[in-house]
Amino acid sequence: MHPINFTMILALATTVTCANFPFEAEVLTDIDIAAFPDIAFGDISSPSISDHDKRPCRAHPSTPDWPTLADWHRINDSLRGVLLKPAPAASACYADCDAEREKCEWLRTEAGQTRFWLNDPINMFTEWTVGNSCGFPRRGGDGEERECRQGGYPVYVVNATTVRHVQIAMNFARRRNLRLVIKNTGHDFVGKSAGFGALSIWTHHLKSFEFVPQYTVGQGDERYTGMAARVGAGLESWEMYVHMEKHNMTLVVPNGYSVGAFGGWTAGGGHSNLASLYGLGSDQVLSFQVVTADGRFVTAELGKNEDLFWASRGGGPVMIGTYGVITSAIIKAYPPIPVTLSSLNFTSANSPDLETFWAAVNTYFHYSSHLCDLGGTTYNYITNINGFYTFTNDFELPSMTAQHTLDALQPLFDTINDMGIPVVNPQPTTSLRSSSGSNGVGMASSSGLWFASRLFPRANWDDEELYVDTMGAVREIVEAGYTFHGIHMTPTEAIAGWPGADSGVNPAFRKTVMYADVWMGDVTAGAPAEEVLRNHARFNGYMDRIRNVTRVGGGAYVNEADVLEPDWQRGFWGKKYKRSLMIKRQRDPWGLFWAPTTVGSEKWTVRTKDEPPTQDGPLCRVER
Ligand SMILES: *[C@@H]1O[C@H](CO)[C@@H](O)[C@H](O)[C@H]1NC(C)=O
Ligand SMILES: *[C@@H]1O[C@H](CO)[C@@H](O)[C@H](O)[C@H]1NC(C)=O
Ligand SMILES: *[C@@H]1O[C@H](CO)[C@@H](O)[C@H](O)[C@H]1NC(C)=O
Ligand SMILES: *[C@@H]1O[C@H](CO)[C@@H](O)[C@H](O)[C@H]1NC(C)=O
Ligand SMILES: *[C@@H]1O[C@H](CO)[C@@H](O)[C@H](O)[C@H]1NC(C)=O
């Protein structure tokens, strides 16, 4: 055992004084490392010396370099017992005892009415991403027998509640050639919080919060002064509404109540109903606390680790597991903003004909850009079910009175009425969105969503010919049977302000007037790969038409991505990719953080036969 070096401990103690919360003052010390050298820090200047970074694949339970049970016990000791080894929840359905069978029944029927799935260390919102690992067997036992394996679910999980836990997990994974994943709430669509044979850092319980009535950072024009909040990385959107109510202020958070507000949402961009007024989630951040790939805990803000600060605002995501693990942030806060809500719905059945239906949709699309200029955001869905077309839309207009909203919408309703579609401008409702009863309960345990996304440039609205072509592309994909979900918003650079405007986020966000997800539908686990690929190729053909018409200034959104997005580096980050990749290589020379579609991920691949590609297979270097 090394003698205890008090100067070192003092030095560590002084470096953490800028932490936001007490849980961040608990950090890894030399004493811990002396007791278990496998959790030593990495050396970024000579990354190959301390770590085995040349093996073709990451270790997994059937490789000889997988840690022994004794090693896992030691790391659990270092972690003071927060290491979990969770089985997939549905494993209860494969057990041969009454208690488990009852649990299985509860999981199928009632678990969705509780927070069970949200509080599960390995459950993911998009189930196909773990492969055909351990799904619910069909009732009645007809059809194929399914099996229960750990599959794409991580093997071990660190239930992190201190920075020290995060550092230990990271250092151990780096030194022992483990695949590392980071999970916050698991609201991801391509499997970024999944990983075969992985050690997972679970940040769900980092829920500290502090309102700061007056906060100043920067100077001159490069300055923010006003209300702010310190936020732990594990906070969910509904919890933020509780804090907003309590402190009589507004924060920019995701619309989905159970989405993690300061994990991948912020790091990948993050849109919400305040996007046209205050910009993206990533535009709100004034400072991050980060554990970097070498295991060190640092502050990233203007003047300190600026590269990390730049890249982590939009150049993520993965609970920020591209460049580091964020444990907390300081974000901007605003006076309380009521949001006025209204809606517009019509169908092909109440339109004179299909041409008129689409003419009305086009009118709405055009009009929505005007509502964005008023600070509003609009959300539409267009579906085609066997030739029956439905258009539904919510208008969300922050800081506007009901009367102002009614007046602002009237010309749109008049135009659509004049086309022969009867629609009535409803009395708007005004709400400070509230948290009560909406803590994510009812969230499905799993879903098979697979979709692609696109940011449409405002220039397409300004040029008449291009506009007609753009609307034609939208119409074609709906006619082909896919669901279109458009969100009108304008998080421009001017709106992003300081320091938001200069960040790693996709520049297409700054020029957009509409963002859209297009659903290709449910992915059935275990469907033949050729069939899945054939279906995807058809879908992708229509997406290509949209990509073509938005090629200049358009892009895709990494947080709501197609795992097979073509030319994804350019699609998700455009010109920013180059700088983000450079930062990734400097900050993480080990390739410790990896997830599909993230910056630098082209260097590794999951060996799986699944389509769409899942996380159920070893993670290996791509051979050149
Ligand atoms: C880690 O230690 C705690 C406390 O002793 C124990 O409850 C837990 O099961 C251990 N975890 C693993 C994976 O062994
Ligand atoms: C994880 O840690 C939190 C906070 O200590 C605790 O409340 C929770 O029960 C733990 N979860 C599991 C699955 O052990
Ligand atoms: C909340 O803040 C607003 C404006 O900042 C103020 O007008 C209002 O009186 C405050 N409400 C309460 C309950 O403090
Ligand atoms: C439009 O449809 C939504 C739900 O589909 C409904 O909540 C809303 O009240 C409808 N609005 C109008 C004006 O009919
Ligand atoms: C998209 O553009 C490319 C290149 O100009 C062209 O080859 C392709 O056919 C176009 N695809 C569609 C669906 O419009």
PDB file of C-alpha atoms in Angstrom, residues 162-289:
ATOM      1  CA  THR A 162     -21.539  10.239  -6.753  1.00  0.00           C
ATOM      2  CA  VAL A 163     -18.848  11.393  -9.145  1.00  0.00           C
ATOM      3  CA  ARG A 164     -16.631   8.781  -7.535  1.00  0.00           C
ATOM      4  CA  HIS A 165     -18.926   6.001  -8.802  1.00  0.00           C
ATOM      5  CA  VAL A 166     -18.726   7.362 -12.335  1.00  0.00           C
ATOM      6  CA  GLN A 167     -14.934   7.610 -12.174  1.00  0.00           C
ATOM      7  CA  ILE A 168     -14.520   4.064 -10.861  1.00  0.00           C
ATOM      8  CA  ALA A 169     -16.762   2.579 -13.554  1.00  0.00           C
ATOM      9  CA  MET A 170     -15.009   4.509 -16.285  1.00  0.00           C
ATOM     10  CA  ASN A 171     -11.491   3.712 -15.152  1.00  0.00           C
ATOM     11  CA  PHE A 172     -12.277   0.038 -14.663  1.00  0.00           C
ATOM     12  CA  ALA A 173     -13.895  -0.211 -18.120  1.00  0.00           C
ATOM     13  CA  ARG A 174     -10.960   1.544 -19.759  1.00  0.00           C
ATOM     14  CA  ARG A 175      -8.289  -0.559 -18.086  1.00  0.00           C
ATOM     15  CA  ARG A 176     -10.090  -3.869 -18.520  1.00  0.00           C
ATOM     16  CA  ASN A 177     -11.129  -3.429 -22.169  1.00  0.00           C
ATOM     17  CA  LEU A 178     -14.852  -3.408 -21.317  1.00  0.00           C
ATOM     18  CA  ARG A 179     -17.604  -1.989 -23.404  1.00  0.00           C
ATOM     19  CA  LEU A 180     -19.017   0.996 -21.521  1.00  0.00           C
ATOM     20  CA  VAL A 181     -22.519   2.389 -21.970  1.00  0.00           C
ATOM     21  CA  ILE A 182     -24.283   5.232 -20.232  1.00  0.00           C
ATOM     22  CA  LYS A 183     -27.971   5.150 -19.489  1.00  0.00           C
ATOM     23  CA  ASN A 184     -30.051   7.961 -18.086  1.00  0.00           C
ATOM     24  CA  THR A 185     -33.749   7.374 -18.796  1.00  0.00           C
ATOM     25  CA  GLY A 186     -33.331   5.089 -21.811  1.00  0.00           C
ATOM     26  CA  HIS A 187     -35.428   7.263 -24.153  1.00  0.00           C
ATOM     27  CA  ASP A 188     -33.348   6.563 -27.175  1.00  0.00           C
ATOM     28  CA  PHE A 189     -34.368   5.166 -30.521  1.00  0.00           C
ATOM     29  CA  VAL A 190     -31.234   3.460 -31.850  1.00  0.00           C
ATOM     30  CA  GLY A 191     -29.854   1.647 -28.781  1.00  0.00           C
ATOM     31  CA  LYS A 192     -27.403   4.182 -27.410  1.00  0.00           C
ATOM     32  CA  SER A 193     -28.021   3.001 -23.847  1.00  0.00           C
ATOM     33  CA  ALA A 194     -27.764  -0.695 -24.734  1.00  0.00           C
ATOM     34  CA  GLY A 195     -24.690  -2.905 -25.078  1.00  0.00           C
ATOM     35  CA  PHE A 196     -23.897  -6.617 -25.239  1.00  0.00           C
ATOM     36  CA  GLY A 197     -21.372  -7.567 -22.558  1.00  0.00           C
ATOM     37  CA  ALA A 198     -21.258  -3.976 -21.312  1.00  0.00           C
ATOM     38  CA  LEU A 199     -20.731  -2.237 -18.018  1.00  0.00           C
ATOM     39  CA  SER A 200     -23.322   0.518 -17.763  1.00  0.00           C
ATOM     40  CA  ILE A 201     -23.171   3.774 -15.822  1.00  0.00           C
ATOM     41  CA  TRP A 202     -26.736   4.568 -14.761  1.00  0.00           C
ATOM     42  CA  THR A 203     -27.168   8.279 -14.048  1.00  0.00           C
ATOM     43  CA  HIS A 204     -30.905   8.149 -13.295  1.00  0.00           C
ATOM     44  CA  HIS A 205     -30.500   8.982  -9.592  1.00  0.00           C
ATOM     45  CA  LEU A 206     -28.440  12.177 -10.056  1.00  0.00           C
ATOM     46  CA  LYS A 207     -31.450  14.360  -9.302  1.00  0.00           C
ATOM     47  CA  SER A 208     -30.043  17.324  -7.377  1.00  0.00           C
ATOM     48  CA  PHE A 209     -31.495  20.744  -8.154  1.00  0.00           C
ATOM     49  CA  GLU A 210     -30.814  24.306  -7.055  1.00  0.00           C
ATOM     50  CA  PHE A 211     -32.416  27.533  -8.251  1.00  0.00           C
ATOM     51  CA  VAL A 212     -29.977  30.462  -8.582  1.00  0.00           C
ATOM     52  CA  PRO A 213     -31.871  33.811  -8.619  1.00  0.00           C
ATOM     53  CA  GLN A 214     -28.883  35.737  -9.928  1.00  0.00           C
ATOM     54  CA  TYR A 215     -26.010  34.255 -11.894  1.00  0.00           C
ATOM     55  CA  THR A 216     -23.383  36.039 -13.969  1.00  0.00           C
ATOM     56  CA  VAL A 217     -20.826  34.560 -16.304  1.00  0.00           C
ATOM     57  CA  GLY A 218     -18.658  36.106 -19.036  1.00  0.00           C
ATOM     58  CA  GLN A 219     -18.167  39.791 -19.750  1.00  0.00           C
ATOM     59  CA  GLY A 220     -19.150  42.504 -22.227  1.00  0.00           C
ATOM     60  CA  ASP A 221     -21.289  41.146 -25.092  1.00  0.00           C
ATOM     61  CA  GLU A 222     -20.137  37.662 -24.164  1.00  0.00           C
ATOM     62  CA  ARG A 223     -22.066  37.588 -20.986  1.00  0.00           C
ATOM     63  CA  TYR A 224     -25.096  36.103 -19.306  1.00  0.00           C
ATOM     64  CA  THR A 225     -26.580  37.648 -16.252  1.00  0.00           C
ATOM     65  CA  GLY A 226     -29.901  36.562 -14.837  1.00  0.00           C
ATOM     66  CA  MET A 227     -31.692  33.635 -13.286  1.00  0.00           C
ATOM     67  CA  ALA A 228     -30.177  30.190 -13.592  1.00  0.00           C
ATOM     68  CA  ALA A 229     -30.465  26.685 -12.179  1.00  0.00           C
ATOM     69  CA  ARG A 230     -28.021  23.990 -11.198  1.00  0.00           C
ATOM     70  CA  VAL A 231     -29.344  20.674 -12.442  1.00  0.00           C
ATOM     71  CA  GLY A 232     -28.307  17.069 -11.895  1.00  0.00           C
ATOM     72  CA  ALA A 233     -27.988  14.939 -15.020  1.00  0.00           C
ATOM     73  CA  GLY A 234     -30.696  12.455 -13.998  1.00  0.00           C
ATOM     74  CA  LEU A 235     -33.621  14.909 -13.721  1.00  0.00           C
ATOM     75  CA  GLU A 236     -36.651  14.106 -15.869  1.00  0.00           C
ATOM     76  CA  SER A 237     -38.784  16.708 -17.553  1.00  0.00           C
ATOM     77  CA  TRP A 238     -41.756  16.310 -15.150  1.00  0.00           C
ATOM     78  CA  GLU A 239     -39.450  16.884 -12.196  1.00  0.00           C
ATOM     79  CA  MET A 240     -38.349  20.131 -13.801  1.00  0.00           C
ATOM     80  CA  TYR A 241     -41.968  21.294 -13.882  1.00  0.00           C
ATOM     81  CA  VAL A 242     -42.154  20.696 -10.118  1.00  0.00           C
ATOM     82  CA  HIS A 243     -39.103  22.927  -9.655  1.00  0.00           C
ATOM     83  CA  MET A 244     -40.452  25.553 -12.060  1.00  0.00           C
ATOM     84  CA  GLU A 245     -43.706  25.790 -10.126  1.00  0.00           C
ATOM     85  CA  LYS A 246     -41.926  26.000  -6.819  1.00  0.00           C
ATOM     86  CA  HIS A 247     -39.577  28.776  -7.922  1.00  0.00           C
ATOM     87  CA  ASN A 248     -41.990  30.642 -10.226  1.00  0.00           C
ATOM     88  CA  MET A 249     -39.803  30.455 -13.327  1.00  0.00           C
ATOM     89  CA  THR A 250     -39.451  28.614 -16.630  1.00  0.00           C
ATOM     90  CA  LEU A 251     -36.710  26.334 -17.909  1.00  0.00           C
ATOM     91  CA  VAL A 252     -36.386  24.885 -21.387  1.00  0.00           C
ATOM     92  CA  VAL A 253     -37.052  21.137 -21.018  1.00  0.00           C
ATOM     93  CA  PRO A 254     -38.300  18.284 -23.246  1.00  0.00           C
ATOM     94  CA  ASN A 255     -42.015  18.020 -24.013  1.00  0.00           C
ATOM     95  CA  GLY A 256     -42.041  14.329 -23.087  1.00  0.00           C
ATOM     96  CA  TYR A 257     -42.537  14.233 -19.302  1.00  0.00           C
ATOM     97  CA  SER A 258     -40.308  11.242 -18.617  1.00  0.00           C
ATOM     98  CA  VAL A 259     -37.493  12.273 -20.964  1.00  0.00           C
ATOM     99  CA  GLY A 260     -34.231  13.063 -19.201  1.00  0.00           C
ATOM    100  CA  ALA A 261     -33.821  16.832 -19.420  1.00  0.00           C
ATOM    101  CA  PHE A 262     -30.043  17.057 -19.183  1.00  0.00           C
ATOM    102  CA  GLY A 263     -28.772  13.831 -20.668  1.00  0.00           C
ATOM    103  CA  GLY A 264     -28.780  13.044 -24.346  1.00  0.00           C
ATOM    104  CA  TRP A 265     -31.581  15.530 -24.967  1.00  0.00           C
ATOM    105  CA  THR A 266     -29.381  18.530 -24.153  1.00  0.00           C
ATOM    106  CA  ALA A 267     -26.160  17.088 -25.534  1.00  0.00           C
ATOM    107  CA  GLY A 268     -27.742  16.215 -28.898  1.00  0.00           C
ATOM    108  CA  GLY A 269     -29.637  19.502 -29.347  1.00  0.00           C
ATOM    109  CA  GLY A 270     -33.038  19.141 -27.709  1.00  0.00           C
ATOM    110  CA  HIS A 271     -36.181  20.737 -29.134  1.00  0.00           C
ATOM    111  CA  SER A 272     -39.266  21.770 -27.183  1.00  0.00           C
ATOM    112  CA  ASN A 273     -42.282  24.062 -27.385  1.00  0.00           C
ATOM    113  CA  LEU A 274     -40.032  27.010 -26.436  1.00  0.00           C
ATOM    114  CA  ALA A 275     -37.586  26.434 -29.313  1.00  0.00           C
ATOM    115  CA  SER A 276     -38.717  29.459 -31.357  1.00  0.00           C
ATOM    116  CA  LEU A 277     -38.510  31.692 -28.294  1.00  0.00           C
ATOM    117  CA  TYR A 278     -35.398  30.530 -26.403  1.00  0.00           C
ATOM    118  CA  GLY A 279     -33.658  28.065 -28.697  1.00  0.00           C
ATOM    119  CA  LEU A 280     -32.588  24.482 -28.151  1.00  0.00           C
ATOM    120  CA  GLY A 281     -31.856  22.586 -24.937  1.00  0.00           C
ATOM    121  CA  SER A 282     -28.159  22.802 -25.776  1.00  0.00           C
ATOM    122  CA  ASP A 283     -28.442  26.603 -26.040  1.00  0.00           C
ATOM    123  CA  GLN A 284     -29.391  26.865 -22.356  1.00  0.00           C
ATOM    124  CA  VAL A 285     -26.171  25.546 -20.887  1.00  0.00           C
ATOM    125  CA  LEU A 286     -23.761  27.920 -19.160  1.00  0.00           C
ATOM    126  CA  SER A 287     -21.515  25.288 -17.590  1.00  0.00           C
ATOM    127  CA  PHE A 288     -21.129  21.508 -17.381  1.00  0.00           C
ATOM    128  CA  GLN A 289     -19.504  19.259 -14.778  1.00  0.00           C
TER     129      GLN A 289
END
